[in-house]
Amino acid sequence: MRTHVFGRTRKQVAVVGQGTWQMEGDDRDGCVRALLRGLELGMTHVDTAELYGRTKVEERIVAEVLRGRRDQIFLVSKVRPDHATRFGTVEACEASLRRLGTDHLDCYLLHWPGPHPLSETIAAFESLEKAGKIRSWGVSNFDVDDLDEAEKLAGPGRIACNQVLYHLEERSIEARVVPWCEARGVAVVGYSPFGSRRGFPAP
């Protein structure tokens, strides 16, 4: 599996990763087997979120996959925007770590811009990184104006990635978002890169 440098982490991360959105409706054992097979094929970038699954089942499924393999996996999770106050972000991260059965995330994202000041979320990210609970942080579903605000608040070189919808039928990020990220060394992580069923909301 080909790899690329993941933003400021400087880590070599698999170009194709594994997402866990909408797994709650599937057979649990089948989900675990699918993720394990993906790891065997080199898809060691595993993405989840506290939002995924009404009972947060996706993070618990990922926990089964992590056992005995944590050092092989680049693990990403996300905080819900309505939780993303300074205290709420820390609390949400710690809850995700408990569900995942690990002591750290390789990257932690704000799922999309939300109602709380971005300055609070970034302050929480920085404190989590200093505490060793996350190795880096980034954003998801941010446009250029949102990215400008985040960079102004955090300073240059702090945003590891922007996770955005990107596939052959949805290429709008190529106009402004991709050039912005490329100019600043921010990794662009495309979700649903092979498309998805029509009529379903984006993760």
CSV table of C-alpha atoms in Angstrom, one decimal:
chain,number,residue,atom,x,y,z
A,1,MET,CA,0.0,0.0,0.0
A,2,ARG,CA,1.4,3.4,-1.0
A,3,THR,CA,1.9,5.9,1.8
A,4,HIS,CA,2.1,9.7,2.0
A,5,VAL,CA,3.3,12.2,4.7
A,6,PHE,CA,0.4,13.1,6.9
A,7,GLY,CA,0.6,16.8,7.4
A,8,ARG,CA,2.8,18.1,10.3
A,9,THR,CA,2.9,14.7,11.9
A,10,ARG,CA,5.6,13.7,9.2
A,11,LYS,CA,4.3,10.2,9.6
A,12,GLN,CA,4.0,8.0,6.5
A,13,VAL,CA,0.3,7.0,6.4
A,14,ALA,CA,-1.5,4.7,4.0
A,15,VAL,CA,-3.0,6.6,1.1
A,16,VAL,CA,-6.3,4.5,1.3
A,17,GLY,CA,-7.7,4.2,4.8
A,18,GLN,CA,-10.7,2.6,6.4
A,19,GLY,CA,-13.8,4.5,7.6
A,20,THR,CA,-16.4,3.2,10.1
A,21,TRP,CA,-19.4,5.4,9.3
A,22,GLN,CA,-22.7,3.5,9.4
A,23,MET,CA,-21.3,0.2,10.7
A,24,GLU,CA,-23.8,0.1,13.5
A,25,GLY,CA,-26.4,-1.6,11.2
A,26,ASP,CA,-24.0,-4.3,10.1
A,27,ASP,CA,-23.0,-7.6,11.6
A,28,ARG,CA,-20.4,-6.8,14.3
A,29,ASP,CA,-18.2,-9.8,13.7
A,30,GLY,CA,-18.3,-9.1,10.0
A,31,CYS,CA,-17.2,-5.5,10.6
A,32,VAL,CA,-14.3,-6.7,12.7
A,33,ARG,CA,-13.3,-9.2,10.0
A,34,ALA,CA,-13.5,-6.5,7.3
A,35,LEU,CA,-11.3,-4.1,9.2
A,36,LEU,CA,-8.8,-6.8,10.0
A,37,ARG,CA,-8.6,-7.7,6.3
A,38,GLY,CA,-8.1,-4.1,5.5
A,39,LEU,CA,-5.1,-4.0,7.8
A,40,GLU,CA,-3.7,-7.1,6.2
A,41,LEU,CA,-3.9,-5.3,2.9
A,42,GLY,CA,-2.1,-2.2,4.3
A,43,MET,CA,-5.0,0.1,5.0
A,44,THR,CA,-3.7,1.0,8.4
A,45,HIS,CA,-5.3,4.5,8.6
A,46,VAL,CA,-8.5,3.9,10.6
A,47,ASP,CA,-11.0,6.7,11.0
A,48,THR,CA,-13.9,6.8,13.4
A,49,ALA,CA,-15.9,9.4,15.4
A,50,GLU,CA,-17.9,9.7,18.6
A,51,LEU,CA,-20.9,10.6,16.4
A,52,TYR,CA,-20.8,7.3,14.5
A,53,GLY,CA,-23.4,4.9,15.8
A,54,ARG,CA,-26.3,5.9,18.0
A,55,THR,CA,-24.7,3.9,20.8
A,56,LYS,CA,-21.1,4.9,19.7
A,57,VAL,CA,-20.7,1.3,18.5
A,58,GLU,CA,-18.2,2.1,15.9
A,59,GLU,CA,-15.5,3.1,18.4
A,60,ARG,CA,-16.1,-0.1,20.3
A,61,ILE,CA,-15.8,-2.1,17.1
A,62,VAL,CA,-12.5,-0.4,16.4
A,63,ALA,CA,-11.4,-1.2,19.9
A,64,GLU,CA,-11.6,-4.9,19.0
A,65,VAL,CA,-9.4,-4.4,16.0
A,66,LEU,CA,-6.8,-2.4,18.0
A,67,ARG,CA,-6.1,-5.1,20.5
A,68,GLY,CA,-2.5,-6.2,20.1
A,69,ARG,CA,-2.1,-4.1,16.9
A,70,ARG,CA,-2.2,-0.5,18.2
A,71,ASP,CA,1.3,0.3,17.0
A,72,GLN,CA,0.4,-0.7,13.5
A,73,ILE,CA,-2.6,1.7,13.2
A,74,PHE,CA,-2.8,5.4,12.5
A,75,LEU,CA,-6.0,6.1,14.5
A,76,VAL,CA,-8.2,9.1,14.0
A,77,SER,CA,-11.4,10.1,15.8
A,78,LYS,CA,-13.6,13.2,15.9
A,79,VAL,CA,-15.3,15.4,18.4
A,80,ARG,CA,-18.9,16.5,17.8
A,81,PRO,CA,-19.3,20.2,17.2
A,82,ASP,CA,-21.9,20.5,20.0
A,83,HIS,CA,-19.4,19.1,22.4
A,84,ALA,CA,-16.5,21.2,21.3
A,85,THR,CA,-16.1,23.7,24.1
A,86,ARG,CA,-12.7,23.7,25.8
A,87,PHE,CA,-13.9,21.3,28.6
A,88,GLY,CA,-16.3,19.4,26.4
A,89,THR,CA,-13.6,18.6,23.8
A,90,VAL,CA,-11.3,17.2,26.5
A,91,GLU,CA,-14.1,15.2,28.0
A,92,ALA,CA,-15.2,13.8,24.6
A,93,CYS,CA,-11.6,12.8,23.8
A,94,GLU,CA,-11.2,11.0,27.0
A,95,ALA,CA,-14.5,9.2,26.5
A,96,SER,CA,-13.4,8.1,23.0
A,97,LEU,CA,-10.1,6.8,24.4
A,98,ARG,CA,-12.0,4.7,26.9
A,99,ARG,CA,-14.3,3.3,24.2
A,100,LEU,CA,-11.3,2.6,21.9
A,101,GLY,CA,-9.3,1.0,24.7
A,102,THR,CA,-6.2,3.1,23.9
A,103,ASP,CA,-4.2,5.9,25.6
A,104,HIS,CA,-3.8,8.1,22.6
A,105,LEU,CA,-5.1,9.1,19.2
A,106,ASP,CA,-2.8,9.8,16.3
A,107,CYS,CA,-5.1,12.6,15.2
A,108,TYR,CA,-8.2,14.2,16.6
A,109,LEU,CA,-10.6,16.3,14.5
A,110,LEU,CA,-13.4,18.7,14.9
A,111,HIS,CA,-16.1,17.0,12.9
A,112,TRP,CA,-17.4,20.3,11.3
A,113,PRO,CA,-17.6,24.0,12.3
A,114,GLY,CA,-20.1,24.3,15.1
A,115,PRO,CA,-21.7,26.6,17.6
A,116,HIS,CA,-18.8,27.0,20.0
A,117,PRO,CA,-15.8,29.4,19.6
A,118,LEU,CA,-13.1,27.7,17.5
A,119,SER,CA,-10.6,29.2,19.9
A,120,GLU,CA,-11.9,27.0,22.7
A,121,THR,CA,-11.7,23.8,20.6
A,122,ILE,CA,-8.1,24.6,19.5
A,123,ALA,CA,-7.1,25.4,23.0
A,124,ALA,CA,-8.5,22.0,24.1
A,125,PHE,CA,-6.6,20.3,21.2
A,126,GLU,CA,-3.4,21.9,22.2
A,127,SER,CA,-3.8,20.8,25.8
A,128,LEU,CA,-4.7,17.2,24.8
A,129,GLU,CA,-1.5,17.1,22.6
A,130,LYS,CA,0.6,18.4,25.5
A,131,ALA,CA,-0.9,15.7,27.7
A,132,GLY,CA,0.0,13.0,25.2
A,133,LYS,CA,-3.6,12.0,24.6
A,134,ILE,CA,-3.4,13.0,21.0
A,135,ARG,CA,-0.4,13.2,18.7
A,136,SER,CA,-1.9,15.8,16.4
A,137,TRP,CA,-5.1,17.6,15.6
A,138,GLY,CA,-7.1,18.7,12.5
A,139,VAL,CA,-10.5,19.6,11.2
A,140,SER,CA,-13.2,18.2,9.0
A,141,ASN,CA,-15.6,19.8,6.5
A,142,PHE,CA,-13.8,23.1,6.7
A,143,ASP,CA,-13.9,25.6,3.8
A,144,VAL,CA,-11.2,28.2,3.2
A,145,ASP,CA,-12.7,30.8,5.4
A,146,ASP,CA,-12.9,28.3,8.3
A,147,LEU,CA,-9.3,27.2,7.6
A,148,ASP,CA,-8.1,30.8,7.6
A,149,GLU,CA,-9.7,31.3,11.0
A,150,ALA,CA,-8.2,28.1,12.4
A,151,GLU,CA,-4.7,29.0,11.2
A,152,LYS,CA,-5.1,32.6,12.6
A,153,LEU,CA,-6.0,31.2,16.0
A,154,ALA,CA,-3.5,28.3,16.2
A,155,GLY,CA,-0.6,29.7,14.2
A,156,PRO,CA,1.0,28.3,11.0
A,157,GLY,CA,1.9,24.6,10.9
A,158,ARG,CA,-0.5,23.4,13.6
A,159,ILE,CA,-3.4,22.0,11.5
A,160,ALA,CA,-2.5,18.4,10.5
A,161,CYS,CA,-5.3,17.7,8.1
A,162,ASN,CA,-8.7,18.7,6.7
A,163,GLN,CA,-11.0,15.8,6.1
A,164,VAL,CA,-13.5,16.6,3.4
A,165,LEU,CA,-15.9,15.0,0.9
A,166,TYR,CA,-14.0,14.1,-2.3
A,167,HIS,CA,-14.6,11.7,-5.1
A,168,LEU,CA,-15.0,11.7,-8.9
A,169,GLU,CA,-18.5,13.2,-8.7
A,170,GLU,CA,-17.6,15.7,-6.0
A,171,ARG,CA,-14.5,17.7,-6.7
A,172,SER,CA,-15.4,21.2,-5.5
A,173,ILE,CA,-12.5,21.3,-3.0
A,174,GLU,CA,-10.1,21.4,-5.9
A,175,ALA,CA,-10.9,25.0,-6.6
A,176,ARG,CA,-9.8,26.6,-3.2
A,177,VAL,CA,-9.5,24.1,-0.4
A,178,VAL,CA,-6.8,21.8,-1.9
A,179,PRO,CA,-4.5,24.7,-3.0
A,180,TRP,CA,-4.9,26.2,0.5
A,181,CYS,CA,-3.9,23.0,2.2
A,182,GLU,CA,-1.1,22.2,-0.3
A,183,ALA,CA,0.4,25.7,0.3
A,184,ARG,CA,0.5,25.1,4.1
A,185,GLY,CA,1.4,21.4,4.3
A,186,VAL,CA,-2.0,20.4,5.6
A,187,ALA,CA,-3.0,16.9,4.6
A,188,VAL,CA,-6.2,16.6,2.6
A,189,VAL,CA,-8.1,13.5,3.7
A,190,GLY,CA,-11.0,12.6,1.3
A,191,TYR,CA,-13.9,10.8,2.8
A,192,SER,CA,-16.2,8.6,0.6
A,193,PRO,CA,-13.3,8.6,-2.0
A,194,PHE,CA,-15.0,6.0,-4.1
A,195,GLY,CA,-18.4,7.7,-3.8
A,196,SER,CA,-21.4,6.6,-1.7
A,197,ARG,CA,-25.0,5.7,-2.0
A,198,ARG,CA,-27.0,8.6,-3.3
A,199,GLY,CA,-29.3,10.3,-0.9
A,200,PHE,CA,-27.2,9.6,2.2
A,201,PRO,CA,-25.7,12.5,4.2
A,202,ALA,CA,-22.0,12.9,4.3
A,203,PRO,CA,-20.1,11.6,7.3
